[in-house]
Amino acid sequence: MKYPLTELEYATDALEPTIDAQTVALHHDKHQAAYVEKLNAALASEPLFKFDGSLDELLAGLNSVPVSIRTAVRNNGGGVWNHEFYWRGLSPEKSHPSDELLTAIKNSFGSFENFQKTFNAAALGQFGSGWAWLGVLPDGSLKICTTPNQDSPVMGREVSPCGMVPILCVDVWEHAYYLKYQNRRAEYLEKLWNIINWRRVSERFECAAREGKVCK
Ligand code: MN
């Protein structure tokens, strides 16, 4: 397969009790796998479109994808990319934001608590399915942004108005939380702070702030 289903870095029950094992298994092995399958099928259906780049490059250049498969690549390629970024931003091991990231959070949102409150409000306010993101703007400040469906800040401005390099994302599709939290998206968002992989988010922040690029 051109773009594979990447493995999780932890066991499916590792995020318990915040995210139950059944949700992780279904989410990764069924939902994410379906995006992988449909992305590859769409690309295979257009053999004249010869693209050898990374998934990041494919999504950044959506406008050069043939119209016949552009929506499928946007939805399913976004689905693959976003989920990989989501899982890698979570961890059963407790960690903390680096001093550098914490300073940027305080400068942009006043305090860490206010950042969490603002992020959760944005994620809760995303109507229907989508994602909430934290990212770095060209001036080094941080921004919270939401995207519908499987859209992603890495798709660039013609698709996503976020205009930032993402460093953290939260899936607010119901499949991400419904088995355990049912309709209580706010509770899922509250609990999710317990399993954020701040070590990785801090590394991503360094990549974004120093080089202006996305690091997974
Ligand atoms: Mn999902």
PDB file of C-alpha atoms and ligand atoms in Angstrom:
ATOM      1  CA  MET A   1       0.000   0.000   0.000  1.00  0.00           C
ATOM      2  CA  LYS A   2       1.228   3.460  -0.903  1.00  0.00           C
ATOM      3  CA  TYR A   3       0.255   5.085   2.409  1.00  0.00           C
ATOM      4  CA  PRO A   4       0.138   2.524   5.231  1.00  0.00           C
ATOM      5  CA  LEU A   5      -1.843   2.264   8.427  1.00  0.00           C
ATOM      6  CA  THR A   6       0.754   3.299  10.996  1.00  0.00           C
ATOM      7  CA  GLU A   7       0.955   1.364  14.254  1.00  0.00           C
ATOM      8  CA  LEU A   8       0.046   2.914  17.570  1.00  0.00           C
ATOM      9  CA  GLU A   9       2.979   3.607  19.873  1.00  0.00           C
ATOM     10  CA  TYR A  10       1.141   2.007  22.809  1.00  0.00           C
ATOM     11  CA  ALA A  11      -1.248  -0.841  23.519  1.00  0.00           C
ATOM     12  CA  THR A  12      -4.945  -0.251  22.847  1.00  0.00           C
ATOM     13  CA  ASP A  13      -5.675  -0.297  26.590  1.00  0.00           C
ATOM     14  CA  ALA A  14      -2.796   2.044  27.485  1.00  0.00           C
ATOM     15  CA  LEU A  15      -4.961   5.172  27.517  1.00  0.00           C
ATOM     16  CA  GLU A  16      -7.456   3.707  30.017  1.00  0.00           C
ATOM     17  CA  PRO A  17      -9.398   5.037  31.804  1.00  0.00           C
ATOM     18  CA  THR A  18      -9.394   8.270  29.768  1.00  0.00           C
ATOM     19  CA  ILE A  19     -10.006   6.471  26.473  1.00  0.00           C
ATOM     20  CA  ASP A  20     -11.222   2.892  26.745  1.00  0.00           C
ATOM     21  CA  ALA A  21      -9.517   0.065  24.865  1.00  0.00           C
ATOM     22  CA  GLN A  22     -12.540  -0.650  22.689  1.00  0.00           C
ATOM     23  CA  THR A  23     -12.683   2.937  21.462  1.00  0.00           C
ATOM     24  CA  VAL A  24      -8.945   2.980  20.667  1.00  0.00           C
ATOM     25  CA  ALA A  25      -9.185  -0.346  18.833  1.00  0.00           C
ATOM     26  CA  LEU A  26     -12.220   0.635  16.760  1.00  0.00           C
ATOM     27  CA  HIS A  27     -10.882   4.100  16.113  1.00  0.00           C
ATOM     28  CA  HIS A  28      -7.504   2.910  14.869  1.00  0.00           C
ATOM     29  CA  ASP A  29      -8.227  -0.537  13.394  1.00  0.00           C
ATOM     30  CA  LYS A  30     -11.538   0.364  11.729  1.00  0.00           C
ATOM     31  CA  HIS A  31     -11.972   4.126  11.273  1.00  0.00           C
ATOM     32  CA  GLN A  32      -8.360   5.068  10.560  1.00  0.00           C
ATOM     33  CA  ALA A  33      -7.864   1.886   8.530  1.00  0.00           C
ATOM     34  CA  ALA A  34     -10.849   2.826   6.365  1.00  0.00           C
ATOM     35  CA  TYR A  35      -9.322   6.237   5.609  1.00  0.00           C
ATOM     36  CA  VAL A  36      -6.070   4.503   4.639  1.00  0.00           C
ATOM     37  CA  GLU A  37      -7.880   2.081   2.371  1.00  0.00           C
ATOM     38  CA  LYS A  38      -9.997   4.740   0.671  1.00  0.00           C
ATOM     39  CA  LEU A  39      -7.050   7.095   0.196  1.00  0.00           C
ATOM     40  CA  ASN A  40      -5.035   4.389  -1.529  1.00  0.00           C
ATOM     41  CA  ALA A  41      -8.030   3.291  -3.594  1.00  0.00           C
ATOM     42  CA  ALA A  42      -8.620   6.865  -4.783  1.00  0.00           C
ATOM     43  CA  LEU A  43      -4.964   7.253  -5.829  1.00  0.00           C
ATOM     44  CA  ALA A  44      -5.010   3.862  -7.565  1.00  0.00           C
ATOM     45  CA  SER A  45      -8.063   4.944  -9.550  1.00  0.00           C
ATOM     46  CA  GLU A  46      -6.038   7.751 -11.172  1.00  0.00           C
ATOM     47  CA  PRO A  47      -2.877   5.989 -12.432  1.00  0.00           C
ATOM     48  CA  LEU A  48      -1.939   9.013 -14.545  1.00  0.00           C
ATOM     49  CA  PHE A  49      -1.509  11.040 -11.367  1.00  0.00           C
ATOM     50  CA  LYS A  50       1.976   9.956 -10.433  1.00  0.00           C
ATOM     51  CA  PHE A  51       2.822  11.288  -7.026  1.00  0.00           C
ATOM     52  CA  ASP A  52       5.780  10.017  -5.036  1.00  0.00           C
ATOM     53  CA  GLY A  53       5.842  12.479  -2.165  1.00  0.00           C
ATOM     54  CA  SER A  54       4.878  12.162   1.455  1.00  0.00           C
ATOM     55  CA  LEU A  55       1.304  12.417   2.679  1.00  0.00           C
ATOM     56  CA  ASP A  56       2.184  15.877   4.027  1.00  0.00           C
ATOM     57  CA  GLU A  57       3.207  16.988   0.543  1.00  0.00           C
ATOM     58  CA  LEU A  58       0.119  15.428  -1.025  1.00  0.00           C
ATOM     59  CA  LEU A  59      -2.169  17.358   1.337  1.00  0.00           C
ATOM     60  CA  ALA A  60      -0.228  20.605   1.033  1.00  0.00           C
ATOM     61  CA  GLY A  61      -0.696  20.442  -2.738  1.00  0.00           C
ATOM     62  CA  LEU A  62      -4.349  19.421  -2.926  1.00  0.00           C
ATOM     63  CA  ASN A  63      -4.931  21.836  -5.810  1.00  0.00           C
ATOM     64  CA  SER A  64      -2.688  19.788  -8.058  1.00  0.00           C
ATOM     65  CA  VAL A  65      -4.590  16.573  -7.326  1.00  0.00           C
ATOM     66  CA  PRO A  66      -6.974  15.686 -10.197  1.00  0.00           C
ATOM     67  CA  VAL A  67     -10.477  16.987  -9.579  1.00  0.00           C
ATOM     68  CA  SER A  68     -11.871  13.459  -9.975  1.00  0.00           C
ATOM     69  CA  ILE A  69     -10.203  12.326  -6.747  1.00  0.00           C
ATOM     70  CA  ARG A  70      -9.517  15.620  -4.965  1.00  0.00           C
ATOM     71  CA  THR A  71     -12.410  15.342  -2.504  1.00  0.00           C
ATOM     72  CA  ALA A  72     -11.551  11.721  -1.728  1.00  0.00           C
ATOM     73  CA  VAL A  73      -7.909  12.665  -1.112  1.00  0.00           C
ATOM     74  CA  ARG A  74      -8.952  15.616   1.027  1.00  0.00           C
ATOM     75  CA  ASN A  75     -11.333  13.560   3.184  1.00  0.00           C
ATOM     76  CA  ASN A  76      -9.387  10.328   3.421  1.00  0.00           C
ATOM     77  CA  GLY A  77      -5.856  11.715   3.244  1.00  0.00           C
ATOM     78  CA  GLY A  78      -6.843  14.217   5.902  1.00  0.00           C
ATOM     79  CA  GLY A  79      -8.331  11.356   7.890  1.00  0.00           C
ATOM     80  CA  VAL A  80      -5.055   9.444   7.765  1.00  0.00           C
ATOM     81  CA  TRP A  81      -2.840  12.420   8.586  1.00  0.00           C
ATOM     82  CA  ASN A  82      -5.023  13.793  11.385  1.00  0.00           C
ATOM     83  CA  HIS A  83      -5.321  10.451  13.150  1.00  0.00           C
ATOM     84  CA  GLU A  84      -1.588   9.794  13.030  1.00  0.00           C
ATOM     85  CA  PHE A  85      -1.010  13.237  14.546  1.00  0.00           C
ATOM     86  CA  TYR A  86      -3.722  12.678  17.167  1.00  0.00           C
ATOM     87  CA  TRP A  87      -2.402   9.340  18.431  1.00  0.00           C
ATOM     88  CA  ARG A  88       1.181  10.601  18.568  1.00  0.00           C
ATOM     89  CA  GLY A  89       0.004  13.550  20.638  1.00  0.00           C
ATOM     90  CA  LEU A  90      -1.341  11.201  23.311  1.00  0.00           C
ATOM     91  CA  SER A  91       0.570   9.038  25.775  1.00  0.00           C
ATOM     92  CA  PRO A  92      -0.075   7.005  28.927  1.00  0.00           C
ATOM     93  CA  GLU A  93       3.101   8.556  30.386  1.00  0.00           C
ATOM     94  CA  LYS A  94       2.723  11.831  32.210  1.00  0.00           C
ATOM     95  CA  SER A  95       4.756  14.680  30.795  1.00  0.00           C
ATOM     96  CA  HIS A  96       4.828  18.456  30.917  1.00  0.00           C
ATOM     97  CA  PRO A  97       5.189  21.237  28.364  1.00  0.00           C
ATOM     98  CA  SER A  98       8.777  22.473  27.957  1.00  0.00           C
ATOM     99  CA  ASP A  99       9.612  25.842  29.519  1.00  0.00           C
ATOM    100  CA  GLU A 100       9.714  27.329  26.034  1.00  0.00           C
ATOM    101  CA  LEU A 101       6.243  26.039  25.131  1.00  0.00           C
ATOM    102  CA  LEU A 102       4.800  27.013  28.491  1.00  0.00           C
ATOM    103  CA  THR A 103       6.089  30.562  28.028  1.00  0.00           C
ATOM    104  CA  ALA A 104       4.511  30.720  24.567  1.00  0.00           C
ATOM    105  CA  ILE A 105       1.208  29.435  25.965  1.00  0.00           C
ATOM    106  CA  LYS A 106       1.236  32.053  28.726  1.00  0.00           C
ATOM    107  CA  ASN A 107       2.150  34.816  26.277  1.00  0.00           C
ATOM    108  CA  SER A 108      -0.643  33.845  23.900  1.00  0.00           C
ATOM    109  CA  PHE A 109      -3.422  32.903  26.327  1.00  0.00           C
ATOM    110  CA  GLY A 110      -2.548  34.589  29.626  1.00  0.00           C
ATOM    111  CA  SER A 111      -2.223  31.356  31.584  1.00  0.00           C
ATOM    112  CA  PHE A 112      -2.098  27.605  31.042  1.00  0.00           C
ATOM    113  CA  GLU A 113      -5.563  27.259  32.604  1.00  0.00           C
ATOM    114  CA  ASN A 114      -6.997  29.864  30.276  1.00  0.00           C
ATOM    115  CA  PHE A 115      -5.417  28.100  27.318  1.00  0.00           C
ATOM    116  CA  GLN A 116      -7.132  24.832  28.322  1.00  0.00           C
ATOM    117  CA  LYS A 117     -10.449  26.623  28.839  1.00  0.00           C
ATOM    118  CA  THR A 118     -10.219  28.363  25.460  1.00  0.00           C
ATOM    119  CA  PHE A 119      -9.150  25.186  23.678  1.00  0.00           C
ATOM    120  CA  ASN A 120     -11.995  23.156  25.184  1.00  0.00           C
ATOM    121  CA  ALA A 121     -14.540  25.856  24.337  1.00  0.00           C
ATOM    122  CA  ALA A 122     -13.384  25.829  20.714  1.00  0.00           C
ATOM    123  CA  ALA A 123     -13.461  22.019  20.557  1.00  0.00           C
ATOM    124  CA  LEU A 124     -16.898  21.928  22.148  1.00  0.00           C
ATOM    125  CA  GLY A 125     -18.117  24.613  19.764  1.00  0.00           C
ATOM    126  CA  GLN A 126     -17.084  22.722  16.616  1.00  0.00           C
ATOM    127  CA  PHE A 127     -20.490  21.884  15.151  1.00  0.00           C
ATOM    128  CA  GLY A 128     -20.721  18.263  14.082  1.00  0.00           C
ATOM    129  CA  SER A 129     -17.579  16.323  13.236  1.00  0.00           C
ATOM    130  CA  GLY A 130     -14.144  17.817  13.117  1.00  0.00           C
ATOM    131  CA  TRP A 131     -10.959  18.679  14.943  1.00  0.00           C
ATOM    132  CA  ALA A 132      -9.556  21.231  17.369  1.00  0.00           C
ATOM    133  CA  TRP A 133      -5.957  22.325  16.876  1.00  0.00           C
ATOM    134  CA  LEU A 134      -3.195  24.228  18.598  1.00  0.00           C
ATOM    135  CA  GLY A 135      -0.659  25.666  16.203  1.00  0.00           C
ATOM    136  CA  VAL A 136       2.142  28.157  15.755  1.00  0.00           C
ATOM    137  CA  LEU A 137       1.714  31.284  13.652  1.00  0.00           C
ATOM    138  CA  PRO A 138       4.581  32.751  11.600  1.00  0.00           C
ATOM    139  CA  ASP A 139       5.280  35.303  14.368  1.00  0.00           C
ATOM    140  CA  GLY A 140       5.797  32.474  16.882  1.00  0.00           C
ATOM    141  CA  SER A 141       2.574  33.014  18.779  1.00  0.00           C
ATOM    142  CA  LEU A 142       0.077  30.226  19.366  1.00  0.00           C
ATOM    143  CA  LYS A 143      -3.395  29.936  17.937  1.00  0.00           C
ATOM    144  CA  ILE A 144      -6.382  27.658  18.473  1.00  0.00           C
ATOM    145  CA  CYS A 145      -8.331  26.692  15.382  1.00  0.00           C
ATOM    146  CA  THR A 146     -10.994  24.153  14.455  1.00  0.00           C
ATOM    147  CA  THR A 147     -11.544  22.332  11.175  1.00  0.00           C
ATOM    148  CA  PRO A 148     -14.649  20.477   9.953  1.00  0.00           C
ATOM    149  CA  ASN A 149     -14.695  16.831   8.804  1.00  0.00           C
ATOM    150  CA  GLN A 150     -11.103  15.689   8.095  1.00  0.00           C
ATOM    151  CA  ASP A 151      -9.744  19.066   7.036  1.00  0.00           C
ATOM    152  CA  SER A 152      -6.373  19.918   8.473  1.00  0.00           C
ATOM    153  CA  PRO A 153      -4.148  22.990   8.855  1.00  0.00           C
ATOM    154  CA  VAL A 154      -1.519  21.150   6.770  1.00  0.00           C
ATOM    155  CA  MET A 155      -3.812  21.461   3.736  1.00  0.00           C
ATOM    156  CA  GLY A 156      -2.876  25.099   3.460  1.00  0.00           C
ATOM    157  CA  ARG A 157      -4.963  28.197   3.314  1.00  0.00           C
ATOM    158  CA  GLU A 158      -7.040  27.321   0.265  1.00  0.00           C
ATOM    159  CA  VAL A 159      -8.678  24.589   2.333  1.00  0.00           C
ATOM    160  CA  SER A 160      -8.036  25.473   5.952  1.00  0.00           C
ATOM    161  CA  PRO A 161      -8.183  29.055   7.197  1.00  0.00           C
ATOM    162  CA  CYS A 162      -6.004  28.175  10.207  1.00  0.00           C
ATOM    163  CA  GLY A 163      -2.777  29.414   8.594  1.00  0.00           C
ATOM    164  CA  MET A 164      -0.553  27.820  11.211  1.00  0.00           C
ATOM    165  CA  VAL A 165       1.785  24.908  11.846  1.00  0.00           C
ATOM    166  CA  PRO A 166      -0.126  22.418  14.022  1.00  0.00           C
ATOM    167  CA  ILE A 167       1.418  20.991  17.194  1.00  0.00           C
ATOM    168  CA  LEU A 168      -1.602  19.386  18.904  1.00  0.00           C
ATOM    169  CA  CYS A 169      -4.959  18.117  17.723  1.00  0.00           C
ATOM    170  CA  VAL A 170      -8.047  16.646  19.299  1.00  0.00           C
ATOM    171  CA  ASP A 171     -10.550  14.513  17.427  1.00  0.00           C
ATOM    172  CA  VAL A 172     -14.088  15.632  18.208  1.00  0.00           C
ATOM    173  CA  TRP A 173     -15.851  13.173  15.917  1.00  0.00           C
ATOM    174  CA  GLU A 174     -18.332  11.181  18.008  1.00  0.00           C
ATOM    175  CA  HIS A 175     -16.438   7.972  17.202  1.00  0.00           C
ATOM    176  CA  ALA A 176     -13.566   9.342  19.315  1.00  0.00           C
ATOM    177  CA  TYR A 177     -15.570   9.350  22.546  1.00  0.00           C
ATOM    178  CA  TYR A 178     -19.124   8.067  22.164  1.00  0.00           C
ATOM    179  CA  LEU A 179     -18.710   4.547  23.632  1.00  0.00           C
ATOM    180  CA  LYS A 180     -17.459   5.899  26.941  1.00  0.00           C
ATOM    181  CA  TYR A 181     -18.751   9.459  27.121  1.00  0.00           C
ATOM    182  CA  GLN A 182     -21.853   9.203  24.910  1.00  0.00           C
ATOM    183  CA  ASN A 183     -22.972  12.773  24.167  1.00  0.00           C
ATOM    184  CA  ARG A 184     -20.668  14.306  26.809  1.00  0.00           C
ATOM    185  CA  ARG A 185     -18.025  15.805  24.564  1.00  0.00           C
ATOM    186  CA  ALA A 186     -17.092  18.324  27.270  1.00  0.00           C
ATOM    187  CA  GLU A 187     -16.176  15.522  29.680  1.00  0.00           C
ATOM    188  CA  TYR A 188     -14.040  13.778  27.046  1.00  0.00           C
ATOM    189  CA  LEU A 189     -12.226  17.067  26.440  1.00  0.00           C
ATOM    190  CA  GLU A 190     -11.649  17.631  30.175  1.00  0.00           C
ATOM    191  CA  LYS A 191     -10.254  14.134  30.704  1.00  0.00           C
ATOM    192  CA  LEU A 192      -8.070  14.215  27.605  1.00  0.00           C
ATOM    193  CA  TRP A 193      -5.646  16.640  29.277  1.00  0.00           C
ATOM    194  CA  ASN A 194      -4.556  13.675  31.442  1.00  0.00           C
ATOM    195  CA  ILE A 195      -3.017  11.874  28.469  1.00  0.00           C
ATOM    196  CA  ILE A 196      -1.550  14.640  26.322  1.00  0.00           C
ATOM    197  CA  ASN A 197       1.995  13.782  25.237  1.00  0.00           C
ATOM    198  CA  TRP A 198       3.497  17.121  26.206  1.00  0.00           C
ATOM    199  CA  ARG A 199       7.012  15.922  25.496  1.00  0.00           C
ATOM    200  CA  ARG A 200       6.084  15.410  21.846  1.00  0.00           C
ATOM    201  CA  VAL A 201       3.965  18.549  21.618  1.00  0.00           C
ATOM    202  CA  SER A 202       6.985  20.481  22.958  1.00  0.00           C
ATOM    203  CA  GLU A 203       9.208  18.933  20.270  1.00  0.00           C
ATOM    204  CA  ARG A 204       6.655  19.874  17.644  1.00  0.00           C
ATOM    205  CA  PHE A 205       6.620  23.406  19.024  1.00  0.00           C
ATOM    206  CA  GLU A 206      10.390  23.652  18.618  1.00  0.00           C
ATOM    207  CA  CYS A 207      10.159  22.434  15.013  1.00  0.00           C
ATOM    208  CA  ALA A 208       7.387  24.880  14.235  1.00  0.00           C
ATOM    209  CA  ALA A 209       8.907  27.885  15.999  1.00  0.00           C
ATOM    210  CA  ARG A 210      12.502  27.372  14.792  1.00  0.00           C
ATOM    211  CA  GLU A 211      12.013  25.922  11.327  1.00  0.00           C
ATOM    212  CA  GLY A 212       8.390  26.727  10.530  1.00  0.00           C
ATOM    213  CA  LYS A 213       7.704  23.098   9.745  1.00  0.00           C
ATOM    214  CA  VAL A 214       5.392  20.362  10.984  1.00  0.00           C
ATOM    215  CA  CYS A 215       7.015  17.595  12.943  1.00  0.00           C
ATOM    216  CA  LYS A 216       4.871  14.582  13.594  1.00  0.00           C
TER     217      LYS A 216
HETATM  218 MN    MN B   1     -11.353   9.909  14.392  1.00  0.00          MN
END
